[in-house]
Tab-separated table of N, CA, C and O in Angstrom:
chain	number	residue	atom	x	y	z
N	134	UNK	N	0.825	-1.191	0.000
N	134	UNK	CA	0.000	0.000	0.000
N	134	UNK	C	0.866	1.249	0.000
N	134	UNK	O	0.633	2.123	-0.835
N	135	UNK	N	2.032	1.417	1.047
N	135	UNK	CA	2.589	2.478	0.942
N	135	UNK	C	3.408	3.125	-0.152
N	135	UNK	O	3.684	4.312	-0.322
N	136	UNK	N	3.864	1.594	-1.149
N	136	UNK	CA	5.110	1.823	-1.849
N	136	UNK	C	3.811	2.622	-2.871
N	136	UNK	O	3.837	3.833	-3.088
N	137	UNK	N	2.835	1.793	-3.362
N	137	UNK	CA	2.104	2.480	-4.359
N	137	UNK	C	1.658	3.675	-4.131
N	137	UNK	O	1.249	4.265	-5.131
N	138	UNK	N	1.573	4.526	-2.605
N	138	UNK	CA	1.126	5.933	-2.874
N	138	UNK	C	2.523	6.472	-3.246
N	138	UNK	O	2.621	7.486	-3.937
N	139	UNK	N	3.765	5.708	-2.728
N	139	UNK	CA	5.070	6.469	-2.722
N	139	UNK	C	5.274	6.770	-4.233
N	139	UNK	O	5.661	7.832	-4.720
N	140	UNK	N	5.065	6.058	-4.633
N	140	UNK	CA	5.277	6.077	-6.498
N	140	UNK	C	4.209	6.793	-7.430
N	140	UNK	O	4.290	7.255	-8.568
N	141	UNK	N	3.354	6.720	-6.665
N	141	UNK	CA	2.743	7.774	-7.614
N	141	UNK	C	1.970	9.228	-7.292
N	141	UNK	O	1.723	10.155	-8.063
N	142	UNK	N	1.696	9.087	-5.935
N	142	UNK	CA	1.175	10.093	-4.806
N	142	UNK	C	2.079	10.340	-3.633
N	142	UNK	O	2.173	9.542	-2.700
N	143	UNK	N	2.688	11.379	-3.703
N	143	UNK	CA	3.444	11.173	-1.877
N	143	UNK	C	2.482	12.370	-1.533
N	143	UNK	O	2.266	13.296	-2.314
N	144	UNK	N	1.976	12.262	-0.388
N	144	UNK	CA	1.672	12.879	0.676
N	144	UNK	C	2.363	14.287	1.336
N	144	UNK	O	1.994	14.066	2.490
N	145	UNK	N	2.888	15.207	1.409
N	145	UNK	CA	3.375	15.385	2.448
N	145	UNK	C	2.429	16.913	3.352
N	145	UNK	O	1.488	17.437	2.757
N	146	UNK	N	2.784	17.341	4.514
N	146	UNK	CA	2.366	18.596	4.979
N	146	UNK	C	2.389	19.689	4.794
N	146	UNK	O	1.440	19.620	4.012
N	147	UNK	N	2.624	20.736	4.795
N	147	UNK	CA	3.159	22.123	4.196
N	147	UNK	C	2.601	22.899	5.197
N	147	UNK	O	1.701	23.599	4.731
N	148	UNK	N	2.811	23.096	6.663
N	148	UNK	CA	2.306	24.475	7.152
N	148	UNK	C	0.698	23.939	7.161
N	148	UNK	O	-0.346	24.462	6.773
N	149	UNK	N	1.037	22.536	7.846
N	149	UNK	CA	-0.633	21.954	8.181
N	149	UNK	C	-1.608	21.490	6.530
N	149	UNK	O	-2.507	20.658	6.407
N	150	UNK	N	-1.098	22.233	5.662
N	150	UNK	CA	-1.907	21.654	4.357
N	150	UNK	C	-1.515	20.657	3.804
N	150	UNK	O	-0.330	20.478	3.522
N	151	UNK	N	-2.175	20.078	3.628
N	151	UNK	CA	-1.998	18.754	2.920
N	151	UNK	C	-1.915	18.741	1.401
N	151	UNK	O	-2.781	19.111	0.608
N	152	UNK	N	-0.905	18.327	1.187
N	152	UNK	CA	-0.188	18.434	-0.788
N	152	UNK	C	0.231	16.699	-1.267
N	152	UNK	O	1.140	15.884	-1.109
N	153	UNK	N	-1.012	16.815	-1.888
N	153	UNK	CA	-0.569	15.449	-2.732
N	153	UNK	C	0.101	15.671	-4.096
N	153	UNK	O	-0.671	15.766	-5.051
N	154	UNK	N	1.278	15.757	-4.310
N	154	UNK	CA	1.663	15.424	-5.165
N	154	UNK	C	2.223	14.089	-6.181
N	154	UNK	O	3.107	13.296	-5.855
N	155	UNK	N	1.555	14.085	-7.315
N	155	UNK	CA	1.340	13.314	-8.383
N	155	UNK	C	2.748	13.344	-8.956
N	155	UNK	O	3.395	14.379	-9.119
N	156	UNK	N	3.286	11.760	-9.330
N	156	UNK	CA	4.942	12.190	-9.731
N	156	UNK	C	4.687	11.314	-10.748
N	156	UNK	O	4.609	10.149	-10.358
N	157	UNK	N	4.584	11.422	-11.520
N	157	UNK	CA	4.928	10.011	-12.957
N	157	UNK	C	3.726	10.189	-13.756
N	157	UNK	O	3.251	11.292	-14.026
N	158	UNK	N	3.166	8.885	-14.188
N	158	UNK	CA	2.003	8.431	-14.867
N	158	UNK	C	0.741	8.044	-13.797
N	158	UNK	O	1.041	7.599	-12.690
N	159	UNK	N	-0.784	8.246	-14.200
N	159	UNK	CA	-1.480	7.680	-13.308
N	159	UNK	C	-2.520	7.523	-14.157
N	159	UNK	O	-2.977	8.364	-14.930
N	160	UNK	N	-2.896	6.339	-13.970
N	160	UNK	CA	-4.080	5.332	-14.897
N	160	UNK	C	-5.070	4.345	-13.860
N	160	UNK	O	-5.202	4.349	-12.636
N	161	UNK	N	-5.560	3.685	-14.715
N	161	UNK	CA	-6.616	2.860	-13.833
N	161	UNK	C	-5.745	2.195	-13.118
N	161	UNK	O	-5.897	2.610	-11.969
N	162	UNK	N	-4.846	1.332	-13.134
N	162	UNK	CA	-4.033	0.300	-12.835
N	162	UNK	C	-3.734	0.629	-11.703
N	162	UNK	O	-3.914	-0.204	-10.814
N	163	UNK	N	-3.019	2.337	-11.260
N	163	UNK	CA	-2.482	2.978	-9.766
N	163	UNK	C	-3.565	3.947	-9.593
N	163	UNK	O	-2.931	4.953	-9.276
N	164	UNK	N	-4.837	4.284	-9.601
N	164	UNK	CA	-5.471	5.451	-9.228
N	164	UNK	C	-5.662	5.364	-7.833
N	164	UNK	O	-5.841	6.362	-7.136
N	165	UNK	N	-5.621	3.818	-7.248
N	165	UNK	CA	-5.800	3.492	-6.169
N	165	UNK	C	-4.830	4.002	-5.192
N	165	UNK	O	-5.078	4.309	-4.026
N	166	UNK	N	-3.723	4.057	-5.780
N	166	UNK	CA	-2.754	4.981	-4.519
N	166	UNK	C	-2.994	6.425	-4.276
N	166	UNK	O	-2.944	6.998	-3.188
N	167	UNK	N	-3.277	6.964	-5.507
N	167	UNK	CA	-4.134	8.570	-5.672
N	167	UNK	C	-4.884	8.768	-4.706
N	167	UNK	O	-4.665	9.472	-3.721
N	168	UNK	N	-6.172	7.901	-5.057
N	168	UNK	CA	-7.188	7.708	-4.094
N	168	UNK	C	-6.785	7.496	-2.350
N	168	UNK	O	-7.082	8.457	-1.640
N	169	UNK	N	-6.296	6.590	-1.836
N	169	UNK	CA	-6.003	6.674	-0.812
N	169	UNK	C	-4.851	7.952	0.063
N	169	UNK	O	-4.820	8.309	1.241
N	170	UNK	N	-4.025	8.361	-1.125
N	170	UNK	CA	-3.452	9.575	-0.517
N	170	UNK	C	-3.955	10.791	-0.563
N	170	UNK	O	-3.409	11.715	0.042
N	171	UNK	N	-4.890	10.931	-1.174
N	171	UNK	CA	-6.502	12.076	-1.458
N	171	UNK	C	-6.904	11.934	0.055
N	171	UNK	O	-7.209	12.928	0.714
N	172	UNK	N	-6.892	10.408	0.692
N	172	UNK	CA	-8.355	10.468	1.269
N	172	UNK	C	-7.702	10.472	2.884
N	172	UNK	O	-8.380	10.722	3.882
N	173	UNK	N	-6.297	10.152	2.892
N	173	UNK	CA	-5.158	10.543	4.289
N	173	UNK	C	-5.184	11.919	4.267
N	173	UNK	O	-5.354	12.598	5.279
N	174	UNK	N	-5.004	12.412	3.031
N	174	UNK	CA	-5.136	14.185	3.102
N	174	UNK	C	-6.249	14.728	3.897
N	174	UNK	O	-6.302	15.598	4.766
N	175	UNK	N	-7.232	13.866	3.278
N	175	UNK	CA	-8.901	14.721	3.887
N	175	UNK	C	-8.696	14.387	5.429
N	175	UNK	O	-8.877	15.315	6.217
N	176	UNK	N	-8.381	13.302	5.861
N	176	UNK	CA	-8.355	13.314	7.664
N	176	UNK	C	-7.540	13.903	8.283
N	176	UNK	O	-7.413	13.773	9.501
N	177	UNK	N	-6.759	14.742	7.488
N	177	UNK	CA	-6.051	16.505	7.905
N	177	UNK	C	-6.608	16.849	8.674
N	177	UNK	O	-6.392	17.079	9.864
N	178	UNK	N	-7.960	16.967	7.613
N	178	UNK	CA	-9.000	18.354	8.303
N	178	UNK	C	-8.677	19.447	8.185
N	178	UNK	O	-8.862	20.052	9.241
N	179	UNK	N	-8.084	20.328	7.071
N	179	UNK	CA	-6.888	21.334	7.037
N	179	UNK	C	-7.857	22.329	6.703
N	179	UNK	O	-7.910	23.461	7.182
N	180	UNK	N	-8.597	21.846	5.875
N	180	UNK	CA	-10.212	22.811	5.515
N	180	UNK	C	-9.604	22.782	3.227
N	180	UNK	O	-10.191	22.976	2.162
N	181	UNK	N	-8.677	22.548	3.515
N	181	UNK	CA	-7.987	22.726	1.647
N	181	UNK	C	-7.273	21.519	1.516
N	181	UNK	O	-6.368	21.353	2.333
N	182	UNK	N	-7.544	20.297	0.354
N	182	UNK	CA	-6.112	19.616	0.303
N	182	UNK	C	-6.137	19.957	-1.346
N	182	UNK	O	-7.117	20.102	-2.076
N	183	UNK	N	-4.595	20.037	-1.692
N	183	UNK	CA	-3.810	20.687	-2.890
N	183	UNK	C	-3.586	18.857	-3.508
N	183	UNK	O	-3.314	17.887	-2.801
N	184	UNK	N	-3.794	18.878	-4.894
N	184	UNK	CA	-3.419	18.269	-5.371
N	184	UNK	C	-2.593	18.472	-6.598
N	184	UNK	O	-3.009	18.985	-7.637
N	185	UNK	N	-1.647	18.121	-6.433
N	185	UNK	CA	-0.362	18.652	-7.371
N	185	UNK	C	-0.100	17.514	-8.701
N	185	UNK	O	0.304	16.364	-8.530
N	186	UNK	N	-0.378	18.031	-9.829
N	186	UNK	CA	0.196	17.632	-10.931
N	186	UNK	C	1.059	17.837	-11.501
N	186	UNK	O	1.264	17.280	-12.580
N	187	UNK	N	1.918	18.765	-10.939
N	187	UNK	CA	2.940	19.545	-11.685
N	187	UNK	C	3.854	18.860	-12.362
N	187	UNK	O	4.180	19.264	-13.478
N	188	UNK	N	4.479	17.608	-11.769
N	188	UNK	CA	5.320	16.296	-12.136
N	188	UNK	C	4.938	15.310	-12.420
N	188	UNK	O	5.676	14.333	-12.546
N	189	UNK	N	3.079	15.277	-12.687
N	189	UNK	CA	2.427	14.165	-13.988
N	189	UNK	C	2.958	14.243	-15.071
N	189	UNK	O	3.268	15.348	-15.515
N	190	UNK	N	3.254	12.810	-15.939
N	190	UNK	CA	4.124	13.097	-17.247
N	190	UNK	C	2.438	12.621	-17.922
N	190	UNK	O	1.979	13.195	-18.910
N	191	UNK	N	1.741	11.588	-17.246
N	191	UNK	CA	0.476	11.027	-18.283
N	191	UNK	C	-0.210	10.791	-16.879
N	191	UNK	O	0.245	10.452	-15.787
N	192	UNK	N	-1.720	11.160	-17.412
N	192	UNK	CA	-3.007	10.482	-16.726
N	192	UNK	C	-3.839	10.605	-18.154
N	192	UNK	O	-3.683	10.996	-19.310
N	193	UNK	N	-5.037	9.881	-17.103
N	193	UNK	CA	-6.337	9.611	-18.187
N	193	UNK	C	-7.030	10.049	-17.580
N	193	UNK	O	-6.818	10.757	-16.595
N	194	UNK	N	-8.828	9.464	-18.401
N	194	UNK	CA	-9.597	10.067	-17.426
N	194	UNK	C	-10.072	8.810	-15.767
N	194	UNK	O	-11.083	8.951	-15.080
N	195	UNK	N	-9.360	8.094	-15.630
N	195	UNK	CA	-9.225	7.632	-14.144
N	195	UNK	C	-8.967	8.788	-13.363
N	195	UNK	O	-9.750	9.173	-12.494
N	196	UNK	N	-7.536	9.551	-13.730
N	196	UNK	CA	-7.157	10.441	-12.251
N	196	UNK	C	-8.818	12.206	-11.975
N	196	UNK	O	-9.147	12.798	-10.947
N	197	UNK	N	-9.377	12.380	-13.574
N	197	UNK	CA	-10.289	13.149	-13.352
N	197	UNK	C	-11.714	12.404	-12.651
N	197	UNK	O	-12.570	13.142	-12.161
N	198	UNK	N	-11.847	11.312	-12.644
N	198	UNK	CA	-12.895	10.556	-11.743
N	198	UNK	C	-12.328	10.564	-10.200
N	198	UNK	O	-13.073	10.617	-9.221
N	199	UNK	N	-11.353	10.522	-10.156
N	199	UNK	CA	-10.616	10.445	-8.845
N	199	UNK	C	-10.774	11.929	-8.065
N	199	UNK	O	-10.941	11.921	-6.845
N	200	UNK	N	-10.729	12.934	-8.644
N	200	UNK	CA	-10.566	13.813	-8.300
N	200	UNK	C	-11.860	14.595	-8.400
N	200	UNK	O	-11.950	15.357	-7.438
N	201	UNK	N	-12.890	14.677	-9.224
N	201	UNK	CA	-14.612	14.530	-8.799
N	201	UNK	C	-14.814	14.299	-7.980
N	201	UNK	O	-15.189	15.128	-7.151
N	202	UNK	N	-14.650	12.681	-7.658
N	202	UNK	CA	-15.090	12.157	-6.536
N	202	UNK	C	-14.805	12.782	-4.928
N	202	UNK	O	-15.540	13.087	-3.988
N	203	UNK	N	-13.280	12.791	-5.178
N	203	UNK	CA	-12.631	13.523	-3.910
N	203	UNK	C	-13.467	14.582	-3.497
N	203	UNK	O	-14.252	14.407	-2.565
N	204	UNK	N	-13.375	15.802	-4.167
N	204	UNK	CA	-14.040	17.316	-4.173
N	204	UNK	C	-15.023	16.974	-3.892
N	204	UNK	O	-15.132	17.125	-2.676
N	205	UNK	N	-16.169	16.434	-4.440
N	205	UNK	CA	-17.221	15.914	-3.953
N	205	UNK	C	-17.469	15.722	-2.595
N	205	UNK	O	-18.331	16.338	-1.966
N	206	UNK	N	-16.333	14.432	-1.895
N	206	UNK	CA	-16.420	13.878	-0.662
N	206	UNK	C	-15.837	15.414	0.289
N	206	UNK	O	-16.316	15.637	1.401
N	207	UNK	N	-15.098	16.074	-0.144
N	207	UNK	CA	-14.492	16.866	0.497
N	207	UNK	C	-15.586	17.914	1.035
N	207	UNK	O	-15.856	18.124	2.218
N	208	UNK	N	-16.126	18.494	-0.035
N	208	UNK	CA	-16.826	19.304	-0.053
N	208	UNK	C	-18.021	19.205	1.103
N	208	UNK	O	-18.334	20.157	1.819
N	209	UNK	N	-18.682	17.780	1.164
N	209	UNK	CA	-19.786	17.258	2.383
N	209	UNK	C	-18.846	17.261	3.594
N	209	UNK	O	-19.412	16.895	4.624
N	210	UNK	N	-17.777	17.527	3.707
N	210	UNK	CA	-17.218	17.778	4.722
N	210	UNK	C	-16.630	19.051	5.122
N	210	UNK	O	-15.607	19.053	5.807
N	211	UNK	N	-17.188	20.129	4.755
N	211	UNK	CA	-16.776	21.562	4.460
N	211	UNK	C	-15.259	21.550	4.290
N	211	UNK	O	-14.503	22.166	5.042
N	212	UNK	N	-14.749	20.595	2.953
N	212	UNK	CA	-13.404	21.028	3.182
N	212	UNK	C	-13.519	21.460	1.414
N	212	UNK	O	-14.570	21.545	0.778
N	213	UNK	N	-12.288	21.663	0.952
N	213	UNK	CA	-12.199	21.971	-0.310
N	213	UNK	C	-11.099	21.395	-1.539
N	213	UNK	O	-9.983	21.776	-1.183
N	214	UNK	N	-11.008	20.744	-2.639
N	214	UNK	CA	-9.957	20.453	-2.856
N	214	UNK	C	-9.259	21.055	-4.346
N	214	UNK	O	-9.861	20.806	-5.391
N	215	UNK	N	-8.006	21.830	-4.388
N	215	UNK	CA	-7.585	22.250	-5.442
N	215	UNK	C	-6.455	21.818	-6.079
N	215	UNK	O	-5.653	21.169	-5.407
N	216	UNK	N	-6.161	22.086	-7.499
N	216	UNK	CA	-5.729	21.355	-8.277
N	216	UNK	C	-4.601	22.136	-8.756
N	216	UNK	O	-4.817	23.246	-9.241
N	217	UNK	N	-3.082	21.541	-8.647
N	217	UNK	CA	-2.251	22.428	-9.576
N	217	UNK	C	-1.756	21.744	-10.899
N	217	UNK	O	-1.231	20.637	-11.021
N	218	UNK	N	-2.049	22.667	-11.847
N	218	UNK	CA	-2.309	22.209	-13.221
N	218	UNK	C	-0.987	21.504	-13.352
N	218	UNK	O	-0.145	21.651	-12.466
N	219	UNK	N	-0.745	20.727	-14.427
N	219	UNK	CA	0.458	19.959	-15.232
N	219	UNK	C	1.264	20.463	-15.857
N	219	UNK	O	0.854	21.514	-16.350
N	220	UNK	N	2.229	20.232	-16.089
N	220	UNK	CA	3.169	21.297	-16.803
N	220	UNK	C	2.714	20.640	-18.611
N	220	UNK	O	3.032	21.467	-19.466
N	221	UNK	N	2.311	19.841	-18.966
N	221	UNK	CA	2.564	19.093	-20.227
N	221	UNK	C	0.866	20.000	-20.884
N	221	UNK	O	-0.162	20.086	-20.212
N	222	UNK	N	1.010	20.419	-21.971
N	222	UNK	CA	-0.108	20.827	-22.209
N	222	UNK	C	-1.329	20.203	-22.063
N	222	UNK	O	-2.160	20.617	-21.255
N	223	UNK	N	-1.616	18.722	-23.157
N	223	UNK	CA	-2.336	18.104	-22.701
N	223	UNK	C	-3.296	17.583	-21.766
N	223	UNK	O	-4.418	17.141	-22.011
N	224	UNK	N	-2.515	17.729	-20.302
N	224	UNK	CA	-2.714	17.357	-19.400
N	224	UNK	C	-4.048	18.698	-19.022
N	224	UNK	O	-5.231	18.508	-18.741
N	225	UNK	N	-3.288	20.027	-19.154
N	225	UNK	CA	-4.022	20.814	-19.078
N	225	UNK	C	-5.222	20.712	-19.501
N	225	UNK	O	-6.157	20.324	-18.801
N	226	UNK	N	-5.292	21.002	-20.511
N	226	UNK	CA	-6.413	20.708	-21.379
N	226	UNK	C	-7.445	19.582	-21.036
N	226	UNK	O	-8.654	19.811	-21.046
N	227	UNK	N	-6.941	18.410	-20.746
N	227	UNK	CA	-7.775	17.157	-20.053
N	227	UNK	C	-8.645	18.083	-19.145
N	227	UNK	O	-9.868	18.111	-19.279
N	228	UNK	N	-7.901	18.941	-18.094
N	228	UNK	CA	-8.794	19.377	-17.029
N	228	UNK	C	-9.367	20.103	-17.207
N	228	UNK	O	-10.278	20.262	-16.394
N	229	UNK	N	-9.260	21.225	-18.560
N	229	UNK	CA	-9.901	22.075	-18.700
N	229	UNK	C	-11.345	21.399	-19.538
N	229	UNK	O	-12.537	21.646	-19.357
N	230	UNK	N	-10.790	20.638	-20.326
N	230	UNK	CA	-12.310	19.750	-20.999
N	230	UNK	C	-13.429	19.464	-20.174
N	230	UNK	O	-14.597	19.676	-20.500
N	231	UNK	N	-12.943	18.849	-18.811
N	231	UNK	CA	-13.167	17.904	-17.226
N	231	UNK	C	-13.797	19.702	-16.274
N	231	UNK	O	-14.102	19.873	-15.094
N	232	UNK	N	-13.775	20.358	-17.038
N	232	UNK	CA	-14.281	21.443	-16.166
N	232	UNK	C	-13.748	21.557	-14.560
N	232	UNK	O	-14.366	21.813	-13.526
N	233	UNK	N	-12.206	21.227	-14.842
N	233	UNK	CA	-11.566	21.238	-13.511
N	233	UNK	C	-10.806	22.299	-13.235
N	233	UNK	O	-10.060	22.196	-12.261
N	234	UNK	N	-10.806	23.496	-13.973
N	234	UNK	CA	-9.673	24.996	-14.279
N	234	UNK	C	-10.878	25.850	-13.964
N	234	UNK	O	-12.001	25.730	-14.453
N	235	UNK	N	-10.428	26.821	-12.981
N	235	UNK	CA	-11.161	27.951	-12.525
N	235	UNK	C	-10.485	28.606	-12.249
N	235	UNK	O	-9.353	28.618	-12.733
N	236	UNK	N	-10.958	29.551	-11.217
N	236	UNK	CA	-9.873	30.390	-10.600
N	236	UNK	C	-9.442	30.337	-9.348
N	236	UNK	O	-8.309	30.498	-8.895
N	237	UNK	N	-10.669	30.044	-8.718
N	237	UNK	CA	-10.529	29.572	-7.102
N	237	UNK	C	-10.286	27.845	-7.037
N	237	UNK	O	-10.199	27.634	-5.827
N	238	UNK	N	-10.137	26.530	-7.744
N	238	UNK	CA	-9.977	25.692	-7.485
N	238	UNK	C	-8.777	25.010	-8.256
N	238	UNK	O	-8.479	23.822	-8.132
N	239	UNK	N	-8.011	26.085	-9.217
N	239	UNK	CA	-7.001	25.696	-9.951
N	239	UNK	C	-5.868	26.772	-10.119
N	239	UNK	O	-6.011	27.987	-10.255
N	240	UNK	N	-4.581	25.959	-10.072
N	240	UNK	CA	-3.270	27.206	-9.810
N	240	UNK	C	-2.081	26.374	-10.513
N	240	UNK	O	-1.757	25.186	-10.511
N	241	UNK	N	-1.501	27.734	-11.212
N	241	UNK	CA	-0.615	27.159	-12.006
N	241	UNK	C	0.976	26.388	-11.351
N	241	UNK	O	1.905	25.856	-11.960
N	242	UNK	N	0.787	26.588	-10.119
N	242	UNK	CA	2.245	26.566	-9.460
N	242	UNK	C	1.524	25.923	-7.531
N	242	UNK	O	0.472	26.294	-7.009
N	243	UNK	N	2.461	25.024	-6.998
N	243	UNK	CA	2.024	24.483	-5.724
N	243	UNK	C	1.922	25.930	-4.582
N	243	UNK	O	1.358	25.974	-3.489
N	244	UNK	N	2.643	26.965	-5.266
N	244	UNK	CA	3.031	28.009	-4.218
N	244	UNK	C	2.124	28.814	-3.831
N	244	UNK	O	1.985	29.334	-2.724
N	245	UNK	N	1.362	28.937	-4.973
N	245	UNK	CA	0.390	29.886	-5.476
N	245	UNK	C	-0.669	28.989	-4.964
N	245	UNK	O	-1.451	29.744	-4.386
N	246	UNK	N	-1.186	27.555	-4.854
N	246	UNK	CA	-2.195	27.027	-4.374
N	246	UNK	C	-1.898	27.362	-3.031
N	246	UNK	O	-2.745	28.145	-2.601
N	247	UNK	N	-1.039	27.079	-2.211
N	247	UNK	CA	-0.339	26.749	-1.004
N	247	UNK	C	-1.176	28.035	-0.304
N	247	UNK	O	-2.047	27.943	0.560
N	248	UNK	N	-0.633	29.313	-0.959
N	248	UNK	CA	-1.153	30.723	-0.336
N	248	UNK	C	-2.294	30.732	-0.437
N	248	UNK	O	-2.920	31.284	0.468
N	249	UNK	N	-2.927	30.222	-1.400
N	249	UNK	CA	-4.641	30.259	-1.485
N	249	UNK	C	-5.296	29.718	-0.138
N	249	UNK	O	-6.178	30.358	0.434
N	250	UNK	N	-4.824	28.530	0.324
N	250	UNK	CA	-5.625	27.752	1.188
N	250	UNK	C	-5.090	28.355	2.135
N	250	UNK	O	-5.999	28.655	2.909
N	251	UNK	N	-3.814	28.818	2.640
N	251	UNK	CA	-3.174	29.449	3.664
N	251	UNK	C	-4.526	30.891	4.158
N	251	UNK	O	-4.564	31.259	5.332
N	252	UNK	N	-5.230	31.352	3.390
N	252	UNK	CA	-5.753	32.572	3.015
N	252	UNK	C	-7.041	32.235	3.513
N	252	UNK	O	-7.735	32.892	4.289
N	253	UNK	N	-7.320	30.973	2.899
N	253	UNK	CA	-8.804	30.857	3.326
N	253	UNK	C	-8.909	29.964	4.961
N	253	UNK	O	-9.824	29.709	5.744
N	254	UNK	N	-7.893	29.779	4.927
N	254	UNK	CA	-7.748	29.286	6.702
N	254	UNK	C	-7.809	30.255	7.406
N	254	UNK	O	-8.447	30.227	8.459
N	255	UNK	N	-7.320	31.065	7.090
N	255	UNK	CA	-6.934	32.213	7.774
N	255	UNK	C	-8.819	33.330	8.242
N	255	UNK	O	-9.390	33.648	9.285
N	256	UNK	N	-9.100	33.533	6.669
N	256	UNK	CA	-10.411	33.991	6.709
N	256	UNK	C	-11.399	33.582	7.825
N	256	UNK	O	-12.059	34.302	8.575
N	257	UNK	N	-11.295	31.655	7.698
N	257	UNK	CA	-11.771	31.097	8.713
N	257	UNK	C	-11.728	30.921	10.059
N	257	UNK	O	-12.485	30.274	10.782
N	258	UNK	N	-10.393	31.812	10.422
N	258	UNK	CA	-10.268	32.048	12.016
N	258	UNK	C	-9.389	30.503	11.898
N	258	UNK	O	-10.026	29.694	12.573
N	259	UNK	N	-8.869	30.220	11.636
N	259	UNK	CA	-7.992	28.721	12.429
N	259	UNK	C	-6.413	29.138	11.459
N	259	UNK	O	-6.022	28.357	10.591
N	260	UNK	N	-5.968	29.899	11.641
N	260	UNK	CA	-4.486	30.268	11.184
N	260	UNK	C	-3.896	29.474	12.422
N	260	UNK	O	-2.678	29.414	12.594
């Protein structure tokens, strides 16, 4: 279980937020490590978890079902989850097709998400 989030999802904290970052390829075959490091994020409780594509080389549409779903689950839990786009065009585009690019739930850079949720914690009184 662990090696597969290690390889394709690592986890880590940032100043209490939770940043999943996506490192390689992710398809049906591993969405399952996605999924479970999505869902260690949400028992943060951070009120934001960041999901980072920046170092996806390939997904399909598995990792945009994955990430519906998440936001979804997140959301019934007043939390929120945002997305930092891919560097590979494509990839972009997948999410933008997937109606996953906005302004408040998508950022071109982890830094720039990072401050977002930092912001809205803050709004919320729990800095």
């Amino acid at each position: 279980m662990s090696t597969d989030i290690q390889r394709v999802a690592a986890l880590q904290l940032v100043d209490g937020i939770p940043i999943v970052g996506v490192v390689g390829e992710v398809d049906i075959a591993n969405r399952t490590a996605l999924e479970r490091a999505i869902h260690a994020a949400a028992e943060e409780d951070a009120g934001t978890v960041i999901v980072s594509l920046e170092q996806a080389t390939y997904f399909d549409s598995a990792i945009i079902h994955v990430i519906m779903r998440a936001r979804a689950r997140l959301r019934t839990n007043r939390q929120s989850l945002v997305v930092v786009t891919p560097s590979f065009p494509a990839g972009r585009r997948i999410l933008e097709i997937a109606g996953l690019l906005d302004s408040t739930t998508s950022f071109d850079s982890t830094d720039a998400a990072l401050s977002a949720a930092k912001a809205k914690r803050a709004d919320r009184g729990t800095a």
